[in-house]
């Protein structure tokens, strides 16, 4: 019986060790989808650090606000939302975000920060000590940044293609308008010339043609006649 209990206990430990991640991460979209249920700061920042490659130190007693429940965000959106709800101290390497200190809102330093993902949860770090360390880009962070660069390049190329396509469509539409206007002007010039001809040579035909001209072009202005079109 004791042996069976021991086996069951080991199974429970292993099951907990391989629990499914709380945060869903889409690598191709670099999008984080958070669960509907509230999760602990330890789980939240550990998984965020694992996915993003950002070295994260956080105040252990932080409570993840409900605004994150069930939400789906890209990294830039996530960082902005974190900045609205906590105090962030950012460290950069080659102008890229390498590490974060996440403190209670309004606080600018702490002597009790926990390293996300660290197995030694009792070990604390101070803000001042961390800021003295050079920021480094983890291998995962480099992979994420390269994937982000590729994604942004694809989006930029698609945007350029869409803009070019729209520009070509607008140009084609404008060209059609110009051609229609040119055809209408040519037809009006021909009809005006013909109308003037009959005004001078046959009043009866002129009176019959005049209503049709007015309906299509308005009141005739014979001063606009191009002499080259006269018969």
mmCIF file of C-alpha atoms in Angstrom:
data_model
loop_
_atom_site.group_PDB
_atom_site.id
_atom_site.type_symbol
_atom_site.label_atom_id
_atom_site.label_comp_id
_atom_site.label_asym_id
_atom_site.label_seq_id
_atom_site.Cartn_x
_atom_site.Cartn_y
_atom_site.Cartn_z
ATOM 1 C CA UNK A 1 0.000 0.000 0.000
ATOM 2 C CA UNK A 2 2.817 2.391 0.860
ATOM 3 C CA UNK A 3 4.466 1.549 -2.461
ATOM 4 C CA UNK A 4 1.241 2.396 -4.344
ATOM 5 C CA UNK A 5 0.886 5.705 -2.515
ATOM 6 C CA UNK A 6 4.492 6.550 -3.384
ATOM 7 C CA UNK A 7 3.864 5.803 -7.086
ATOM 8 C CA UNK A 8 0.732 7.973 -7.111
ATOM 9 C CA UNK A 9 2.640 10.796 -5.435
ATOM 10 C CA UNK A 10 5.381 10.663 -8.090
ATOM 11 C CA UNK A 11 2.761 10.682 -10.845
ATOM 12 C CA UNK A 12 1.164 13.794 -9.370
ATOM 13 C CA UNK A 13 4.536 15.535 -9.236
ATOM 14 C CA UNK A 14 5.306 14.663 -12.852
ATOM 15 C CA UNK A 15 1.852 15.769 -13.989
ATOM 16 C CA UNK A 16 2.347 19.151 -12.314
ATOM 17 C CA UNK A 17 5.815 19.508 -13.794
ATOM 18 C CA UNK A 18 4.483 19.129 -17.325
ATOM 19 C CA UNK A 19 1.375 21.267 -16.903
ATOM 20 C CA UNK A 20 0.252 23.119 -19.998
ATOM 21 C CA UNK A 21 1.407 26.750 -20.246
ATOM 22 C CA UNK A 22 -1.073 29.327 -18.959
ATOM 23 C CA UNK A 23 -0.218 31.806 -21.731
ATOM 24 C CA UNK A 24 -0.687 30.787 -25.354
ATOM 25 C CA UNK A 25 2.021 32.134 -27.650
ATOM 26 C CA UNK A 26 1.714 32.227 -31.436
ATOM 27 C CA UNK A 27 5.273 32.306 -32.763
ATOM 28 C CA UNK A 28 4.374 33.281 -36.329
ATOM 29 C CA UNK A 29 2.228 36.232 -35.180
ATOM 30 C CA UNK A 30 4.243 36.942 -32.009
ATOM 31 C CA UNK A 31 0.936 37.215 -30.192
ATOM 32 C CA UNK A 32 0.285 36.426 -26.524
ATOM 33 C CA UNK A 33 -3.157 35.153 -25.528
ATOM 34 C CA UNK A 34 -3.850 35.192 -21.793
ATOM 35 C CA UNK A 35 -6.271 32.881 -19.971
ATOM 36 C CA UNK A 36 -9.654 33.982 -18.687
ATOM 37 C CA UNK A 37 -8.620 33.042 -15.161
ATOM 38 C CA UNK A 38 -6.264 35.133 -13.044
ATOM 39 C CA UNK A 39 -2.737 33.699 -12.904
ATOM 40 C CA UNK A 40 0.059 34.345 -10.435
ATOM 41 C CA UNK A 41 2.841 36.835 -11.053
ATOM 42 C CA UNK A 42 5.316 33.947 -11.010
ATOM 43 C CA UNK A 43 3.562 32.080 -13.830
ATOM 44 C CA UNK A 44 2.793 35.275 -15.749
ATOM 45 C CA UNK A 45 6.326 36.677 -15.802
ATOM 46 C CA UNK A 46 8.072 33.304 -16.088
ATOM 47 C CA UNK A 47 6.153 32.362 -19.233
ATOM 48 C CA UNK A 48 6.445 35.880 -20.634
ATOM 49 C CA UNK A 49 10.220 35.716 -20.138
ATOM 50 C CA UNK A 50 10.452 32.260 -21.717
ATOM 51 C CA UNK A 51 8.491 33.271 -24.812
ATOM 52 C CA UNK A 52 9.953 36.749 -25.340
ATOM 53 C CA UNK A 53 13.510 36.042 -24.230
ATOM 54 C CA UNK A 54 13.385 39.206 -22.096
ATOM 55 C CA UNK A 55 15.238 38.840 -18.791
ATOM 56 C CA UNK A 56 12.560 39.761 -16.233
ATOM 57 C CA UNK A 57 12.877 40.637 -12.561
ATOM 58 C CA UNK A 58 9.627 41.324 -10.735
ATOM 59 C CA UNK A 59 8.314 42.257 -7.314
ATOM 60 C CA UNK A 60 7.016 38.927 -5.903
ATOM 61 C CA UNK A 61 3.827 40.349 -4.367
ATOM 62 C CA UNK A 62 2.532 41.844 -7.608
ATOM 63 C CA UNK A 63 -1.036 40.977 -8.547
ATOM 64 C CA UNK A 64 -1.788 40.620 -12.249
ATOM 65 C CA UNK A 65 -4.740 42.948 -12.975
ATOM 66 C CA UNK A 66 -7.948 41.693 -14.579
ATOM 67 C CA UNK A 67 -7.243 43.740 -17.705
ATOM 68 C CA UNK A 68 -4.997 40.874 -18.881
ATOM 69 C CA UNK A 69 -7.691 38.210 -18.542
ATOM 70 C CA UNK A 70 -8.681 36.699 -21.899
ATOM 71 C CA UNK A 71 -6.852 39.376 -23.888
ATOM 72 C CA UNK A 72 -4.668 38.800 -26.959
ATOM 73 C CA UNK A 73 -1.735 41.145 -27.612
ATOM 74 C CA UNK A 74 1.386 41.600 -29.710
ATOM 75 C CA UNK A 75 4.586 42.252 -27.771
ATOM 76 C CA UNK A 76 4.550 46.038 -28.275
ATOM 77 C CA UNK A 77 0.920 46.200 -27.102
ATOM 78 C CA UNK A 78 1.747 43.986 -24.119
ATOM 79 C CA UNK A 79 4.656 46.193 -23.063
ATOM 80 C CA UNK A 80 2.479 49.304 -23.266
ATOM 81 C CA UNK A 81 -0.188 47.660 -21.110
ATOM 82 C CA UNK A 82 2.415 46.544 -18.576
ATOM 83 C CA UNK A 83 3.717 50.114 -18.482
ATOM 84 C CA UNK A 84 0.209 51.375 -17.672
ATOM 85 C CA UNK A 85 -0.267 48.983 -14.752
ATOM 86 C CA UNK A 86 3.232 48.714 -13.254
ATOM 87 C CA UNK A 87 6.477 50.641 -13.030
ATOM 88 C CA UNK A 88 8.932 49.325 -15.615
ATOM 89 C CA UNK A 89 12.694 49.773 -15.593
ATOM 90 C CA UNK A 90 14.034 48.825 -19.017
ATOM 91 C CA UNK A 91 17.568 47.847 -20.003
ATOM 92 C CA UNK A 92 18.695 47.757 -23.628
ATOM 93 C CA UNK A 93 21.418 46.065 -25.645
ATOM 94 C CA UNK A 94 22.143 47.416 -29.140
ATOM 95 C CA UNK A 95 18.977 49.524 -28.836
ATOM 96 C CA UNK A 96 16.899 46.370 -28.266
ATOM 97 C CA UNK A 97 14.976 45.641 -25.072
ATOM 98 C CA UNK A 98 16.984 43.041 -23.160
ATOM 99 C CA UNK A 99 15.642 43.081 -19.592
ATOM 100 C CA UNK A 100 12.823 44.417 -17.456
ATOM 101 C CA UNK A 101 12.349 45.228 -13.806
ATOM 102 C CA UNK A 102 8.643 45.185 -12.987
ATOM 103 C CA UNK A 103 7.684 47.034 -9.811
ATOM 104 C CA UNK A 104 4.431 48.187 -8.206
ATOM 105 C CA UNK A 105 2.992 51.250 -9.918
ATOM 106 C CA UNK A 106 4.698 54.454 -8.766
ATOM 107 C CA UNK A 107 7.716 52.640 -7.296
ATOM 108 C CA UNK A 108 11.131 53.343 -8.844
ATOM 109 C CA UNK A 109 13.288 50.765 -7.039
ATOM 110 C CA UNK A 110 13.110 47.677 -4.851
ATOM 111 C CA UNK A 111 15.482 45.505 -2.847
ATOM 112 C CA UNK A 112 13.295 42.437 -3.246
ATOM 113 C CA UNK A 113 13.063 41.419 -6.892
ATOM 114 C CA UNK A 114 12.657 37.843 -8.081
ATOM 115 C CA UNK A 115 14.176 36.553 -11.301
ATOM 116 C CA UNK A 116 11.421 35.137 -13.526
ATOM 117 C CA UNK A 117 11.953 31.438 -14.113
ATOM 118 C CA UNK A 118 14.534 31.088 -11.371
ATOM 119 C CA UNK A 119 14.341 27.835 -9.436
ATOM 120 C CA UNK A 120 15.693 29.591 -6.338
ATOM 121 C CA UNK A 121 12.647 31.693 -5.489
ATOM 122 C CA UNK A 122 14.140 32.888 -2.199
ATOM 123 C CA UNK A 123 16.990 34.732 -3.962
ATOM 124 C CA UNK A 124 16.273 38.452 -4.210
ATOM 125 C CA UNK A 125 17.914 41.183 -6.249
ATOM 126 C CA UNK A 126 17.934 44.950 -5.812
ATOM 127 C CA UNK A 127 17.091 47.421 -8.571
ATOM 128 C CA UNK A 128 20.380 49.251 -8.115
ATOM 129 C CA UNK A 129 22.455 46.069 -8.344
ATOM 130 C CA UNK A 130 20.637 44.932 -11.474
ATOM 131 C CA UNK A 131 21.174 48.271 -13.185
ATOM 132 C CA UNK A 132 24.919 47.914 -12.689
ATOM 133 C CA UNK A 133 24.941 44.646 -14.668
ATOM 134 C CA UNK A 134 25.408 44.965 -18.450
ATOM 135 C CA UNK A 135 22.254 44.142 -20.399
ATOM 136 C CA UNK A 136 22.555 41.020 -22.541
ATOM 137 C CA UNK A 137 20.325 39.635 -25.273
ATOM 138 C CA UNK A 138 19.435 36.008 -24.601
ATOM 139 C CA UNK A 139 19.437 33.499 -27.464
ATOM 140 C CA UNK A 140 15.642 33.372 -27.294
ATOM 141 C CA UNK A 141 15.466 37.176 -27.412
ATOM 142 C CA UNK A 142 17.661 37.222 -30.519
ATOM 143 C CA UNK A 143 15.383 34.636 -32.172
ATOM 144 C CA UNK A 144 12.285 36.650 -31.262
ATOM 145 C CA UNK A 145 13.786 39.891 -32.575
ATOM 146 C CA UNK A 146 14.827 38.243 -35.847
ATOM 147 C CA UNK A 147 11.344 36.769 -36.251
ATOM 148 C CA UNK A 148 9.853 40.183 -35.478
ATOM 149 C CA UNK A 149 12.103 41.793 -38.093
ATOM 150 C CA UNK A 150 11.026 39.225 -40.703
ATOM 151 C CA UNK A 151 7.376 39.718 -39.803
ATOM 152 C CA UNK A 152 7.633 43.513 -39.995
ATOM 153 C CA UNK A 153 9.417 43.216 -43.355
ATOM 154 C CA UNK A 154 6.623 41.031 -44.737
ATOM 155 C CA UNK A 155 3.970 43.425 -43.407
ATOM 156 C CA UNK A 156 5.852 46.391 -44.897
ATOM 157 C CA UNK A 157 6.148 44.667 -48.280
ATOM 158 C CA UNK A 158 2.454 43.768 -48.262
ATOM 159 C CA UNK A 159 1.578 47.352 -47.353
ATOM 160 C CA UNK A 160 3.683 48.678 -50.248
ATOM 161 C CA UNK A 161 2.022 46.217 -52.632
ATOM 162 C CA UNK A 162 -1.430 47.245 -51.416
ATOM 163 C CA UNK A 163 -0.565 50.936 -51.770
ATOM 164 C CA UNK A 164 0.823 50.368 -55.277
ATOM 165 C CA UNK A 165 -2.254 48.371 -56.225
ATOM 166 C CA UNK A 166 -4.532 51.117 -54.902
ATOM 167 C CA UNK A 167 -2.480 53.772 -56.693
ATOM 168 C CA UNK A 168 -2.719 51.831 -59.964
ATOM 169 C CA UNK A 169 -6.448 51.355 -59.466
ATOM 170 C CA UNK A 170 -6.953 55.066 -58.752
ATOM 171 C CA UNK A 171 -4.805 55.991 -61.759
ATOM 172 C CA UNK A 172 -6.813 53.666 -63.984
ATOM 173 C CA UNK A 173 -10.032 55.168 -62.655
ATOM 174 C CA UNK A 174 -8.755 58.709 -63.276
ATOM 175 C CA UNK A 175 -7.634 57.779 -66.784
ATOM 176 C CA UNK A 176 -11.109 56.451 -67.544
ATOM 177 C CA UNK A 177 -12.631 59.692 -66.258
ATOM 178 C CA UNK A 178 -10.280 61.721 -68.454
ATOM 179 C CA UNK A 179 -11.087 59.609 -71.514
ATOM 180 C CA UNK A 180 -14.832 59.906 -70.862
ATOM 181 C CA UNK A 181 -14.493 63.678 -70.415
ATOM 182 C CA UNK A 182 -12.477 63.937 -73.627
ATOM 183 C CA UNK A 183 -15.042 61.892 -75.556
ATOM 184 C CA UNK A 184 -17.885 63.994 -74.158
ATOM 185 C CA UNK A 185 -16.067 67.248 -75.034
ATOM 186 C CA UNK A 186 -15.398 65.974 -78.551
ATOM 187 C CA UNK A 187 -19.023 64.934 -79.023
ATOM 188 C CA UNK A 188 -20.251 68.256 -77.612
ATOM 189 C CA UNK A 189 -17.947 70.149 -79.982
ATOM 190 C CA UNK A 190 -19.247 68.141 -82.934
ATOM 191 C CA UNK A 191 -22.897 68.644 -81.937
ATOM 192 C CA UNK A 192 -22.359 72.348 -81.246
ATOM 193 C CA UNK A 193 -20.705 72.804 -84.644
ATOM 194 C CA UNK A 194 -23.550 70.946 -86.344
ATOM 195 C CA UNK A 195 -26.138 72.985 -84.450
ATOM 196 C CA UNK A 196 -24.433 76.239 -85.472
ATOM 197 C CA UNK A 197 -24.332 75.077 -89.067
ATOM 198 C CA UNK A 198 -28.099 74.537 -89.128
ATOM 199 C CA UNK A 199 -28.713 77.769 -87.253
ATOM 200 C CA UNK A 200 -27.051 79.538 -90.164
ATOM 201 C CA UNK A 201 -28.467 77.401 -92.978
ATOM 202 C CA UNK A 202 -31.785 75.793 -91.926
ATOM 203 C CA UNK A 203 -33.781 77.235 -89.018
ATOM 204 C CA UNK A 204 -36.330 74.393 -89.043
ATOM 205 C CA UNK A 205 -33.714 71.676 -88.528
ATOM 206 C CA UNK A 206 -31.992 73.907 -85.968
ATOM 207 C CA UNK A 207 -35.206 74.216 -83.912
ATOM 208 C CA UNK A 208 -35.652 70.439 -83.975
ATOM 209 C CA UNK A 209 -32.072 69.720 -82.896
ATOM 210 C CA UNK A 210 -31.889 72.411 -80.188
ATOM 211 C CA UNK A 211 -33.964 70.556 -77.486
ATOM 212 C CA UNK A 212 -31.816 67.425 -77.852
ATOM 213 C CA UNK A 213 -28.633 69.452 -77.487
ATOM 214 C CA UNK A 214 -29.946 71.274 -74.392
ATOM 215 C CA UNK A 215 -30.975 67.982 -72.775
ATOM 216 C CA UNK A 216 -27.483 66.543 -73.208
ATOM 217 C CA UNK A 217 -25.197 69.569 -72.901
ATOM 218 C CA UNK A 218 -27.283 72.520 -71.694
ATOM 219 C CA UNK A 219 -27.658 75.908 -73.337
ATOM 220 C CA UNK A 220 -25.469 76.138 -76.478
ATOM 221 C CA UNK A 221 -22.531 78.543 -76.358
ATOM 222 C CA UNK A 222 -21.404 79.039 -79.928
ATOM 223 C CA UNK A 223 -18.364 81.054 -78.808
ATOM 224 C CA UNK A 224 -16.792 77.732 -77.726
ATOM 225 C CA UNK A 225 -16.795 76.334 -81.234
ATOM 226 C CA UNK A 226 -13.416 75.159 -82.443
ATOM 227 C CA UNK A 227 -13.136 76.481 -85.995
ATOM 228 C CA UNK A 228 -11.270 73.383 -87.098
ATOM 229 C CA UNK A 229 -14.455 71.353 -86.530
ATOM 230 C CA UNK A 230 -16.651 73.486 -88.762
ATOM 231 C CA UNK A 231 -17.816 71.754 -91.953
#
